[in-house]
Amino acid sequence: MQGKSKQVNDGSYRLLPTWMHQAAIFAAALFVSILTSFLGTGDPAERFFGQIRDGLNSKPASGEIYLVEIDARSLKSLDKWPWPRSYHAQLVDRLNEAGVEQIVFDIDFSSRSTDAEDAAFAEALARAQGKVVLPTFRQPSSSGDQNAASENLPIEILREQAFLGSVNVHPGRSGQVNTYPFGAVTGGVPRPSIGALLAQANGGVNSVFELDHSIEISTIPAYSFVDIVEGRFDAASFQGKRVIVGATAIEMGDRYATARFGIVPGVLLQALAAETLMAGTALAHMGPWPMLFLAITLIAIFCRFQGRESWPKGAATVLLVLMIFMISLFAERYRYAHLDLAPAFLFIAVWIAGQYLMGFLRRLNRERYFDTATGHPNLAAWLRQKGTGKPAYVVVAEVANFGEILSILGEDDSARFVGAVADRCKFICGDVELYRIGRNQFCWKMDSESPQALENQIEAAGRVFNSPLHVGGRSVRATLCFGLVEGPFSDPLGLSSKAVLAAQRASRTGVRSLWHNESLADDTTQSLFIVSEFANALESGEVSVVYQPKFSIASGRVTGAEALVRWNSPAIGPISPAVFVPVLERENLIEPLTLFVLRRVIASLEEWHIAGRTLGCAVNISAPLLGRDTFVETALEIVRSGRANGSLLTFELTETAVVTSPDITAASIGRFAELGIHLSIDDFGTGQSTLSYLKDFSASEIKIDQSFIRLIASSNANRIMVRSTIEMAHALGITVVAEGVEDEITFNMLEEFGCDMIQGWHIGRPLTGEAFFESWVRRKTDSPENKADTAAA
């Protein structure tokens, strides 16, 4: 889009510098990640990521470890638990005969049974010749002392014939068992865990390793205890295998929660620990720091190559997360280490959330302090400048024909037009910041220019805008007027308001530029007074209607009048219509005044008719009112409700007025014509659409402006113009009124030219309703020779 421009860094209306934003976000992301790691609040997420990794790295068990289950079927087939230890002796003998390499029990043998049963089991252990491992474990003391624990060892007769291994496992703070010890001290002796014994692996006592949940525990070969005891198994398949025996029946208890497999029997955890060691996946746990450091590094690299205000978005974010996850996945698959992901991902999440938050705040800041169409700072940004108190010049450029241009452009082209105007204004003001402070106003300040240098700059601006702008395939010419003011830059709003006032006055008066002065301030004060006090003045009677007679040359008598308004304020005295009418038009307050005058005129026409004098009267109508349905309907109702004939009423429409909707205006005039109301074109000859007004609106009368009439005695050009206008109007069947006739010579020349009606001080000055009635209705003093008496009245 046109109009996008470089933005100057001004801390008065911008957020903190970008590097400070990034530092704050980085610190917040790092703090949250580290705190989460220490508090363990990221453990659920870590377990989730771990499950995904384990699923992707899934692999079967080694097949070297067999599980003999004390399952529900075995419990049902054999005696009630606890079984006679001769059953365990039979199991040992069967497995020993099958040639197993090792038999590990995860069953408590710390209490005596019968001497015969204990001896039978001990003899079987002896026959196994050191292949059997019995469990030892620590459990909380029944005394209630939380720091005390009892140690459970197999009874002496049994432990003399077997090797002892620790079976203790310790759930983490999540309640799940995800780590496993290499060994523990029981009975004052360091003992390896049965998982380490099964895997024939070594490790430090009380040191732990991560269980490899990617090993599918369902692939560990499992056999029912009763089937082994009763010989219903393939003995050859057990040759050289390692066997672990333990309870899997639910009613036996001994169950633990795991991250991936849910609740599983303790014996399966022992087998999983052995499989982990045998697979070589008992990896070092590196914690959160490697992946957190990697996340920080990758984001830094991304921002380095994408720009300091960029961050991973969309596909880049997915790629970044996927890259970190794959590194952790392959680190486990290829047996390097266990790497925590949650803190790294949390760092990325907080980082990106912080970036989006900063982006949102930047957008809010931009929407608040920058104009979307041009990219330049707006009025809010202008007002936030810090006043220095040093002298400065403030310039406001106003597009005088802004509304007209936008009326022919679409939304997109309108934005392009504004952008193009901003570009040229930026070219004019140079390196200083350009602000768009209004819909059609741009502003900048100059600190060191002299008044003459500034005027030269404005003159150059005029030349810049002489060439049209090309927007959407159209060539449009922007008319810019400039307001200038000088003063200490301690009040940006005050200075820019004064410059705006000067620019608006320059626009209305048709000059290129104007300096603000006290007279403009006085005019503004008066305008504010008019706007604020008008409604009260209308109700209180301060506003009145006066009538100026219109003299017919053909009949030699006064045949009508023009209604004019006067405002005599008790506060400031008389206010000229030339002052308050334009203000009311500009502020859309002219409708109540026009309807007020119309009501007075209708009442006067009725009064004159009752007095026996049929006179017409003209009312001035502001062109925009004819496009308002509310005004048209109210005016028609006023005329219909009165007893005066509509043909005695004339609406005067100023030729210089801008008619924005000719079709609607013509339709309204047609509705008034149905009631007999005539249309007169006022100030004829001063506008640019003379013939089009006559053609489009079917006017029955024109009024030649007094600026031409007053000079016909001394100006040949004016005489030619007035005579030709009268002849043209008569050729079209239109009545001609000359206004501003003030002497006998002018009267006689107009009579010679064939003018139809005369209006001016030579006939009579504007009079109040009562005075007009006495002078022109009751006394019937129609001759111009009586003007002295009329004036006196």
Coordinates of C-alpha atoms in Angstrom, one line a residue, residues 16-229:
L16 CA 10.4 -0.3 25.5
P17 CA 13.2 -1.2 23.0
T18 CA 13.0 -4.6 21.4
W19 CA 16.1 -5.9 23.1
M20 CA 14.6 -5.2 26.5
H21 CA 11.5 -7.1 25.5
Q22 CA 13.5 -10.1 24.4
A23 CA 15.6 -10.0 27.6
A24 CA 12.5 -9.9 29.8
I25 CA 10.8 -12.7 27.9
F26 CA 14.0 -14.8 28.0
A27 CA 14.4 -14.3 31.8
A28 CA 10.7 -15.2 32.4
A29 CA 10.9 -18.3 30.2
L30 CA 14.1 -19.5 31.8
F31 CA 12.8 -18.8 35.4
V32 CA 9.6 -20.7 34.7
S33 CA 11.4 -23.7 33.2
I34 CA 13.9 -24.0 36.0
L35 CA 11.3 -23.5 38.7
T36 CA 9.1 -26.2 37.1
S37 CA 12.1 -28.6 37.0
F38 CA 12.8 -28.1 40.7
L39 CA 9.2 -28.3 41.8
G40 CA 8.4 -31.3 39.6
T41 CA 5.3 -29.7 38.2
G42 CA 6.4 -30.7 34.8
D43 CA 6.5 -34.4 35.7
P44 CA 3.1 -35.3 34.1
A45 CA 4.2 -33.7 30.8
E46 CA 7.6 -35.5 31.1
R47 CA 5.8 -38.8 31.5
F48 CA 3.7 -38.0 28.5
F49 CA 6.7 -37.3 26.3
G50 CA 8.4 -40.4 27.7
Q51 CA 5.4 -42.6 26.7
I52 CA 5.6 -41.2 23.2
R53 CA 9.3 -41.9 23.0
D54 CA 8.8 -45.4 24.4
G55 CA 6.1 -46.1 22.0
L56 CA 8.2 -45.0 19.0
N57 CA 11.3 -46.9 20.4
S58 CA 9.2 -50.0 21.2
K59 CA 11.1 -53.3 21.1
P60 CA 10.6 -56.9 22.3
A61 CA 12.2 -58.4 25.3
S62 CA 15.4 -60.4 24.9
G63 CA 13.8 -63.8 25.4
E64 CA 16.5 -64.7 27.8
I65 CA 14.4 -64.2 30.9
Y66 CA 11.4 -66.4 31.5
L67 CA 8.6 -65.5 34.0
V68 CA 7.0 -68.2 36.1
E69 CA 3.7 -66.8 37.4
I70 CA 1.9 -67.5 40.6
D71 CA -1.3 -66.7 38.8
A72 CA -4.9 -67.2 39.5
R73 CA -5.0 -70.6 37.8
S74 CA -2.1 -71.8 40.0
L75 CA -3.7 -70.6 43.1
K76 CA -6.9 -72.4 42.2
S77 CA -5.2 -75.6 41.3
L78 CA -2.9 -75.9 44.3
D79 CA -3.5 -75.5 48.0
K80 CA -4.4 -72.3 49.6
W81 CA -1.7 -69.7 49.9
P82 CA 0.9 -69.8 51.4
W83 CA 1.8 -73.0 49.6
P84 CA 3.9 -75.7 51.2
R85 CA 7.4 -75.0 50.4
S86 CA 7.7 -78.4 48.8
Y87 CA 5.9 -76.9 45.8
H88 CA 8.8 -74.4 45.5
A89 CA 11.2 -77.3 45.9
Q90 CA 9.4 -79.2 43.0
L91 CA 9.6 -76.0 40.9
V92 CA 13.4 -75.7 41.5
D93 CA 14.0 -79.3 40.7
R94 CA 11.9 -79.1 37.5
L95 CA 13.8 -76.0 36.3
N96 CA 17.1 -77.4 37.4
E97 CA 16.5 -80.6 35.4
A98 CA 15.5 -78.4 32.4
G99 CA 18.9 -76.9 32.5
V100 CA 18.1 -73.2 33.4
E101 CA 20.9 -71.0 34.1
Q102 CA 19.4 -69.1 37.0
I103 CA 16.3 -69.2 39.2
V104 CA 15.3 -66.0 41.0
F105 CA 12.4 -65.9 43.5
D106 CA 10.4 -62.7 44.2
I107 CA 8.6 -64.4 47.0
D108 CA 9.0 -63.7 50.8
F109 CA 10.7 -66.6 52.6
S110 CA 11.5 -64.7 55.8
S111 CA 9.1 -66.7 58.0
R112 CA 9.2 -70.4 58.9
S113 CA 6.7 -73.0 57.8
T114 CA 7.0 -76.6 59.0
D115 CA 10.4 -78.1 59.5
A116 CA 9.8 -80.8 56.9
E117 CA 8.7 -78.3 54.3
D118 CA 11.6 -75.9 55.0
A119 CA 14.0 -78.8 54.8
A120 CA 12.5 -80.0 51.5
F121 CA 13.0 -76.6 50.0
A122 CA 16.5 -76.3 51.4
E123 CA 17.5 -79.6 49.9
A124 CA 16.1 -78.5 46.5
L125 CA 18.2 -75.4 46.7
A126 CA 21.2 -77.4 47.5
R127 CA 20.6 -79.6 44.5
A128 CA 20.5 -76.5 42.3
Q129 CA 24.0 -75.8 43.3
G130 CA 23.9 -72.0 43.6
K131 CA 21.5 -71.3 40.7
V132 CA 18.8 -69.9 43.0
V133 CA 18.5 -66.4 44.2
L134 CA 16.1 -65.6 47.2
P135 CA 14.8 -62.1 48.0
T136 CA 15.7 -59.8 50.8
F137 CA 14.0 -56.5 51.4
R138 CA 13.4 -53.7 53.8
Q139 CA 9.9 -52.6 54.8
P140 CA 8.5 -50.0 57.2
S141 CA 8.5 -50.9 60.8
S142 CA 5.2 -51.7 62.5
S143 CA 6.2 -49.5 65.4
G144 CA 5.0 -46.4 63.6
D145 CA 8.4 -44.8 63.5
Q146 CA 8.7 -43.4 60.0
N147 CA 12.5 -43.5 60.1
A148 CA 12.7 -47.1 61.3
A149 CA 12.5 -50.1 59.0
S150 CA 12.6 -53.9 59.4
E151 CA 14.8 -56.0 57.2
N152 CA 13.4 -59.3 55.8
L153 CA 15.8 -62.0 55.0
P154 CA 15.1 -65.7 54.1
I155 CA 15.2 -68.0 57.0
E156 CA 18.7 -69.3 57.8
I157 CA 18.2 -72.8 56.5
L158 CA 17.3 -71.4 53.1
R159 CA 19.8 -68.6 52.8
E160 CA 22.6 -71.0 53.5
Q161 CA 21.8 -72.7 50.2
A162 CA 21.0 -69.7 48.0
F163 CA 22.3 -66.3 46.9
L164 CA 20.4 -63.3 48.3
G165 CA 19.3 -60.3 46.2
S166 CA 17.4 -57.1 47.0
V167 CA 13.8 -56.7 45.7
N168 CA 13.1 -53.2 47.0
V169 CA 11.7 -50.7 44.5
H170 CA 10.9 -47.1 45.3
P171 CA 8.0 -45.1 43.6
G172 CA 8.8 -41.6 42.8
R173 CA 6.9 -38.4 43.8
S174 CA 4.4 -39.2 41.1
G175 CA 3.6 -42.6 42.8
Q176 CA 5.1 -44.5 39.8
V177 CA 8.1 -46.7 39.6
N178 CA 10.3 -45.4 36.8
T179 CA 13.7 -46.0 38.3
Y180 CA 15.3 -49.2 39.7
P181 CA 18.3 -49.7 42.1
F182 CA 21.4 -51.7 41.4
G183 CA 21.4 -52.9 45.0
A184 CA 20.7 -52.2 48.6
V185 CA 22.2 -52.9 52.1
T186 CA 20.2 -55.5 54.0
G187 CA 21.3 -57.3 57.1
G188 CA 24.3 -55.0 57.1
V189 CA 25.5 -56.5 53.8
P190 CA 25.5 -54.8 50.4
R191 CA 23.4 -56.9 48.1
P192 CA 22.7 -56.6 44.4
S193 CA 19.1 -56.3 43.2
I194 CA 17.5 -59.3 41.7
G195 CA 17.2 -57.4 38.4
A196 CA 20.9 -56.8 38.4
L197 CA 21.5 -60.5 39.3
L198 CA 19.2 -61.6 36.4
A199 CA 21.1 -59.4 34.0
Q200 CA 24.4 -60.2 35.5
A201 CA 25.2 -56.5 35.7
N202 CA 27.2 -54.5 38.2
G203 CA 26.4 -51.1 39.7
G204 CA 26.9 -49.1 42.9
V205 CA 24.8 -50.0 45.9
N206 CA 21.9 -47.5 46.2
S207 CA 22.6 -46.1 42.7
V208 CA 19.6 -46.3 40.3
F209 CA 18.9 -46.4 36.6
E210 CA 15.9 -45.5 34.4
L211 CA 13.7 -48.4 33.5
D212 CA 13.4 -48.8 29.8
H213 CA 9.6 -48.7 29.2
S214 CA 10.1 -49.1 25.5
I215 CA 10.7 -52.9 26.2
E216 CA 7.3 -54.5 25.7
I217 CA 6.7 -56.5 28.9
S218 CA 4.1 -58.5 27.1
T219 CA 6.8 -60.2 25.1
I220 CA 8.5 -61.7 28.2
P221 CA 7.8 -65.4 28.0
A222 CA 5.5 -66.4 30.9
Y223 CA 4.4 -69.7 32.3
S224 CA 2.0 -70.8 35.0
F225 CA 3.6 -72.1 38.2
V226 CA 1.3 -75.1 38.2
D227 CA 2.2 -76.1 34.7
I228 CA 5.9 -76.1 35.6
V229 CA 5.4 -78.1 38.8

